[in-house]
Short mmCIF file of C-alpha atoms and ligand atoms in Angstrom, two decimals:
data_model
loop_
_atom_site.label_atom_id
_atom_site.label_comp_id
_atom_site.label_asym_id
_atom_site.label_seq_id
_atom_site.Cartn_x
_atom_site.Cartn_y
_atom_site.Cartn_z
CA MET A 433 -0.03 -0.05 -0.26
CA SER A 434 1.70 3.40 -1.18
CA GLY A 435 0.67 6.69 -1.54
CA PRO A 436 1.57 10.28 -0.82
CA VAL A 437 4.01 10.85 1.84
CA SER A 438 2.88 12.86 5.30
CA GLU A 439 4.98 16.00 5.87
CA THR A 440 5.86 15.03 9.26
CA GLY A 441 9.27 13.19 8.87
CA GLY A 442 8.64 11.72 5.31
CA ALA A 443 7.04 8.37 6.51
CA ARG A 444 4.18 7.07 4.70
CA THR A 445 0.43 7.38 6.79
CA PHE A 446 -0.58 4.14 8.71
CA PRO A 447 -3.58 3.13 10.14
CA VAL A 448 -4.72 4.29 13.58
CA VAL A 449 -6.60 1.33 15.50
CA LEU A 450 -8.80 2.72 18.39
CA ALA A 451 -10.15 -0.11 20.33
CA ALA A 452 -11.77 -0.63 23.89
CA PRO A 453 -14.43 -1.94 25.90
CA SER A 454 -17.59 -0.51 24.14
CA GLY A 455 -18.66 2.44 26.43
CA ALA A 456 -15.41 3.52 26.55
CA GLY A 457 -15.89 6.58 24.52
CA LYS A 458 -13.81 5.37 21.37
CA THR A 459 -16.46 6.19 18.43
CA THR A 460 -16.90 9.83 19.87
CA LEU A 461 -12.77 9.89 19.68
CA ALA A 462 -12.34 8.56 16.39
CA ARG A 463 -14.67 10.88 14.85
CA ALA A 464 -13.50 14.02 16.68
CA LEU A 465 -10.35 13.10 14.97
CA VAL A 466 -11.76 12.72 11.88
CA ARG A 467 -13.75 15.79 11.70
CA GLU A 468 -10.80 18.13 12.93
CA THR A 469 -8.19 17.84 9.95
CA ASP A 470 -7.87 16.14 6.81
CA ARG A 471 -5.32 14.21 7.55
CA PHE A 472 -7.45 11.50 9.14
CA CYS A 473 -10.48 10.16 7.60
CA PHE A 474 -12.43 7.08 9.34
CA SER A 475 -12.38 3.35 7.99
CA VAL A 476 -16.40 2.86 7.81
CA SER A 477 -17.04 -0.92 8.89
CA ALA A 478 -19.52 -3.40 7.23
CA THR A 479 -21.70 -4.80 9.65
CA THR A 480 -24.67 -7.20 9.78
CA ARG A 481 -26.08 -5.09 12.57
CA ALA A 482 -29.16 -3.52 12.25
CA PRO A 483 -28.72 0.37 11.91
CA ARG A 484 -29.29 2.05 15.25
CA GLN A 485 -31.60 5.39 15.42
CA GLY A 486 -29.82 8.20 13.59
CA GLU A 487 -26.84 5.88 11.79
CA ARG A 488 -26.16 6.29 8.26
CA ASP A 489 -25.32 3.70 5.53
CA GLY A 490 -22.42 4.24 4.21
CA VAL A 491 -20.94 6.71 6.69
CA ASP A 492 -21.30 4.83 10.19
CA TYR A 493 -21.07 1.51 8.81
CA THR A 494 -22.01 -0.18 5.67
CA PHE A 495 -24.78 -2.34 6.33
CA VAL A 496 -25.05 -5.46 4.77
CA ASP A 497 -26.74 -8.74 5.65
CA ARG A 498 -25.12 -11.79 6.82
CA ARG A 499 -24.65 -13.76 3.26
CA THR A 500 -23.31 -10.26 1.63
CA PHE A 501 -20.92 -10.21 4.54
CA GLU A 502 -19.57 -13.58 4.06
CA ALA A 503 -18.93 -13.45 0.55
CA MET A 504 -17.02 -10.11 1.05
CA ALA A 505 -15.38 -12.57 4.02
CA SER A 506 -14.42 -15.11 1.45
CA ARG A 507 -13.49 -12.69 -1.40
CA GLY A 508 -10.82 -11.41 0.96
CA GLU A 509 -12.22 -8.05 1.01
CA LEU A 510 -12.14 -7.72 4.51
CA ALA A 511 -8.59 -6.64 6.27
CA GLU A 512 -10.24 -8.34 9.38
CA TRP A 513 -13.19 -9.11 10.32
CA ALA A 514 -14.93 -10.82 13.84
CA SER A 515 -18.00 -11.74 15.60
CA VAL A 516 -19.01 -9.28 18.34
CA HIS A 517 -22.24 -9.37 20.46
CA ASP A 518 -23.73 -11.92 17.87
CA ASP A 519 -23.05 -9.71 14.87
CA LEU A 520 -20.25 -9.59 12.44
CA TYR A 521 -18.52 -6.52 11.32
CA GLY A 522 -15.23 -6.22 9.38
CA THR A 523 -13.18 -3.68 7.80
CA PRO A 524 -12.74 -3.48 4.04
CA ARG A 525 -9.38 -3.47 2.92
CA SER A 526 -10.60 -0.80 0.23
CA GLU A 527 -10.86 1.56 3.66
CA LEU A 528 -7.21 1.33 3.94
CA GLU A 529 -6.30 1.19 0.35
CA LYS A 530 -8.25 4.34 -0.18
CA ALA A 531 -6.77 6.57 3.05
CA ALA A 532 -3.37 5.45 1.64
CA GLU A 533 -3.73 6.85 -1.99
CA ARG A 534 -4.77 10.12 -0.14
CA GLY A 535 -2.19 10.35 2.23
CA GLU A 536 -4.43 10.25 5.31
CA HIS A 537 -4.31 8.07 8.44
CA VAL A 538 -7.18 5.93 8.74
CA VAL A 539 -9.15 5.44 11.81
CA LEU A 540 -9.92 1.96 12.99
CA ASP A 541 -12.92 2.06 15.77
CA ILE A 542 -12.70 -1.71 15.98
CA ASP A 543 -12.89 -4.57 18.92
CA VAL A 544 -9.75 -6.39 20.54
CA GLN A 545 -10.23 -9.37 18.12
CA GLY A 546 -10.24 -6.85 15.13
CA ALA A 547 -7.25 -5.07 16.49
CA ARG A 548 -5.10 -8.34 16.90
CA LEU A 549 -5.84 -9.37 13.16
CA ILE A 550 -4.80 -5.81 12.26
CA ARG A 551 -1.59 -6.27 14.38
CA ALA A 552 -0.56 -9.26 12.33
CA GLY A 553 -1.84 -8.13 8.97
CA VAL A 554 -1.00 -5.04 8.68
CA PRO A 555 2.07 -4.37 10.42
CA GLU A 556 2.44 -0.40 10.12
CA ALA A 557 -0.57 0.08 12.01
CA VAL A 558 -0.36 1.79 15.33
CA LEU A 559 -2.66 0.03 17.95
CA ILE A 560 -3.84 2.74 20.57
CA PHE A 561 -5.90 0.98 23.74
CA VAL A 562 -8.51 3.75 25.04
CA LEU A 563 -9.57 3.02 28.80
CA PRO A 564 -12.44 4.71 29.79
CA PRO A 565 -11.48 6.91 33.57
CA SER A 566 -13.31 4.60 35.79
CA ALA A 567 -15.89 1.59 36.14
CA GLU A 568 -18.54 4.22 37.08
CA ALA A 569 -18.19 6.17 34.02
CA LEU A 570 -18.25 3.17 31.63
CA LEU A 571 -21.47 2.29 33.35
CA GLY A 572 -22.64 5.78 33.18
CA ARG A 573 -21.52 5.42 29.07
CA LEU A 574 -23.20 2.40 28.69
CA THR A 575 -26.49 3.28 30.75
CA GLY A 576 -26.65 6.84 29.14
CA ARG A 577 -27.17 5.64 25.65
CA GLY A 578 -30.52 4.90 26.48
CA THR A 579 -30.41 1.97 23.99
CA GLU A 580 -29.91 -0.98 25.82
CA ASP A 581 -31.71 -3.20 28.34
CA ALA A 582 -30.13 -4.34 31.38
CA ALA A 583 -28.93 -8.02 30.26
CA HIS A 584 -26.78 -6.16 27.55
CA VAL A 585 -25.40 -3.36 29.70
CA ALA A 586 -24.32 -6.29 31.95
CA ARG A 587 -23.10 -8.70 28.73
CA ARG A 588 -21.19 -5.40 27.93
CA LEU A 589 -19.43 -5.18 31.31
CA ARG A 590 -18.59 -8.56 31.02
CA SER A 591 -17.08 -8.21 27.70
CA ALA A 592 -14.99 -5.15 29.49
CA LEU A 593 -13.36 -7.22 31.84
CA GLU A 594 -12.21 -9.34 28.85
CA GLU A 595 -11.44 -7.07 26.67
CA LEU A 596 -9.31 -5.07 29.49
CA ALA A 597 -6.71 -7.80 29.71
CA ALA A 598 -5.78 -7.06 26.01
CA THR A 599 -4.23 -3.85 26.91
CA PRO A 600 -0.80 -4.86 26.86
CA GLU A 601 -0.89 -6.07 23.66
CA PHE A 602 -1.41 -2.66 22.40
CA ASP A 603 1.18 -0.08 21.54
CA TYR A 604 -0.27 2.46 23.52
CA VAL A 605 -3.08 3.23 26.34
CA VAL A 606 -4.87 6.69 26.59
CA VAL A 607 -7.75 7.21 29.07
CA ASN A 608 -10.46 8.97 27.60
CA ASP A 609 -10.95 11.36 31.16
CA ASP A 610 -11.41 14.42 29.11
CA LEU A 611 -12.04 14.25 25.20
CA ASN A 612 -9.81 17.15 24.10
CA ARG A 613 -6.71 15.86 26.20
CA CYS A 614 -7.48 12.66 25.12
CA LEU A 615 -7.58 13.82 21.61
CA ASP A 616 -4.49 15.61 22.12
CA ASP A 617 -2.62 11.99 23.37
CA ILE A 618 -3.89 10.55 19.99
CA ARG A 619 -2.40 13.25 17.60
CA VAL A 620 1.21 13.35 19.61
CA ILE A 621 1.45 9.54 19.19
CA VAL A 622 0.28 9.90 15.43
CA ARG A 623 3.26 12.40 15.23
CA ALA A 624 5.71 10.56 16.97
CA GLU A 625 5.19 7.76 15.02
CA SER A 626 5.28 9.59 11.78
CA LEU A 627 8.73 10.50 12.77
CA HIS A 628 10.09 6.93 14.07
CA ALA A 629 12.83 5.81 12.47
CA ALA A 630 11.80 2.48 11.70
CA ARG A 631 9.44 3.79 9.44
CA THR A 632 12.44 3.67 6.59
CA GLU A 633 10.59 3.55 3.59
CA VAL A 634 10.93 6.96 2.73
CA LEU A 635 13.44 7.88 5.01
CA ALA A 636 15.87 6.01 3.45
CA SER A 637 15.31 8.30 -0.15
CA ARG A 638 15.59 11.44 2.09
CA LEU A 639 19.20 10.43 3.65
CA ASP A 640 20.50 9.24 0.03
CA ARG A 641 19.59 12.70 -0.76
CA LEU A 642 20.98 14.30 2.08
CA ARG A 643 23.95 12.59 1.44
CA ALA A 644 24.41 13.55 -1.73
CA GLY A 645 23.90 16.72 -0.93
CA ILE A 646 26.57 16.94 1.76
CA VAL A 647 29.21 15.12 -0.51
CA ARG A 648 28.45 17.86 -3.36
CA ILE A 649 28.69 20.81 -1.01
CA LEU A 650 32.29 19.31 0.08
CA GLN A 651 33.50 18.87 -3.58
CA GLU A 652 32.22 22.18 -4.70
CA ASP A 653 33.09 24.32 -1.69
CA TYR A 654 35.53 22.74 0.38
CA ALA A 655 37.68 20.79 -2.18
CA ASN A 656 40.92 22.67 -1.38
CA LEU A 657 40.85 22.49 2.54
CA PRO A 658 42.48 19.43 4.27
CA ALA A 659 40.08 16.67 5.10
P1 5GP B 959 -21.13 -1.14 17.91
O1 5GP B 959 -22.22 -2.49 17.41
O2 5GP B 959 -21.72 -0.89 19.28
O3 5GP B 959 -21.32 -0.17 17.06
O4 5GP B 959 -19.95 -2.01 17.70
C1 5GP B 959 -19.64 -2.98 18.63
C2 5GP B 959 -18.36 -3.35 18.50
O5 5GP B 959 -17.85 -4.02 17.38
C3 5GP B 959 -17.44 -2.33 18.89
O6 5GP B 959 -16.42 -2.49 19.82
C4 5GP B 959 -16.92 -1.69 17.77
O7 5GP B 959 -15.67 -0.67 18.13
C5 5GP B 959 -16.77 -3.11 17.12
N1 5GP B 959 -16.28 -2.95 15.61
C6 5GP B 959 -17.09 -1.74 14.89
N2 5GP B 959 -16.60 -2.21 13.46
C7 5GP B 959 -15.70 -3.17 13.41
C8 5GP B 959 -14.98 -4.17 12.58
O8 5GP B 959 -15.03 -3.53 11.64
N3 5GP B 959 -13.93 -5.13 12.98
C9 5GP B 959 -14.29 -5.41 14.28
N4 5GP B 959 -13.23 -6.37 14.51
N5 5GP B 959 -15.08 -4.61 15.21
C10 5GP B 959 -15.55 -3.57 14.76
#
């Protein structure tokens, strides 16, 4: 996957994976990141889940039936997919490819299983785990939605416990206690990762140009001086 180079450090853009227990606020974070600059875009997942009120097809998710989803998966069109709370969710490869072509960081709002698959299949991705500030805040967010009954809330709390165990597998952990501070943390992570020496694909040619320039200056302007 190659595309334009970001202005920072000359590294290619890379996917940014946000995973968290549901209710940690990662969708809000992902949306806010994408809204504020054109350096980020949102990966629109395919899902078999029914749309919630206000959700738009092709914007929040691409809503498909199970047969369509399975066909997409078997044609290899999904970079990862997982079954979450009895529904299927997956990241179309085309979302990653479009972003790379445009020189944008694509933000993936996915679950822990999906994050693991991205780690394995898309090694340049940066994995960020979003923690809720407290158990009470998590509960508040889960019940505050008003769309879930008690059994659903209990189920999500139980899966939160399982998902928290995956924290050490991530590259970074941010605490979503304050939206703006948390967004700042994510921006800092992305900027630092853009400057990482290990992202050498473009760095190598930059170094070649720099070396050639120094050698030329030495030959043209300093040739008569002792080494
Ligand atoms: P919700 O139904 O509340 O929108 O999402 C349920 C869970 O599925 C969330 O943790 C969400 O991040 C995750 N999810 C959304 N899209 C994808 C995807 O493409 N792949 C995976 N693995 N998980 C996803």
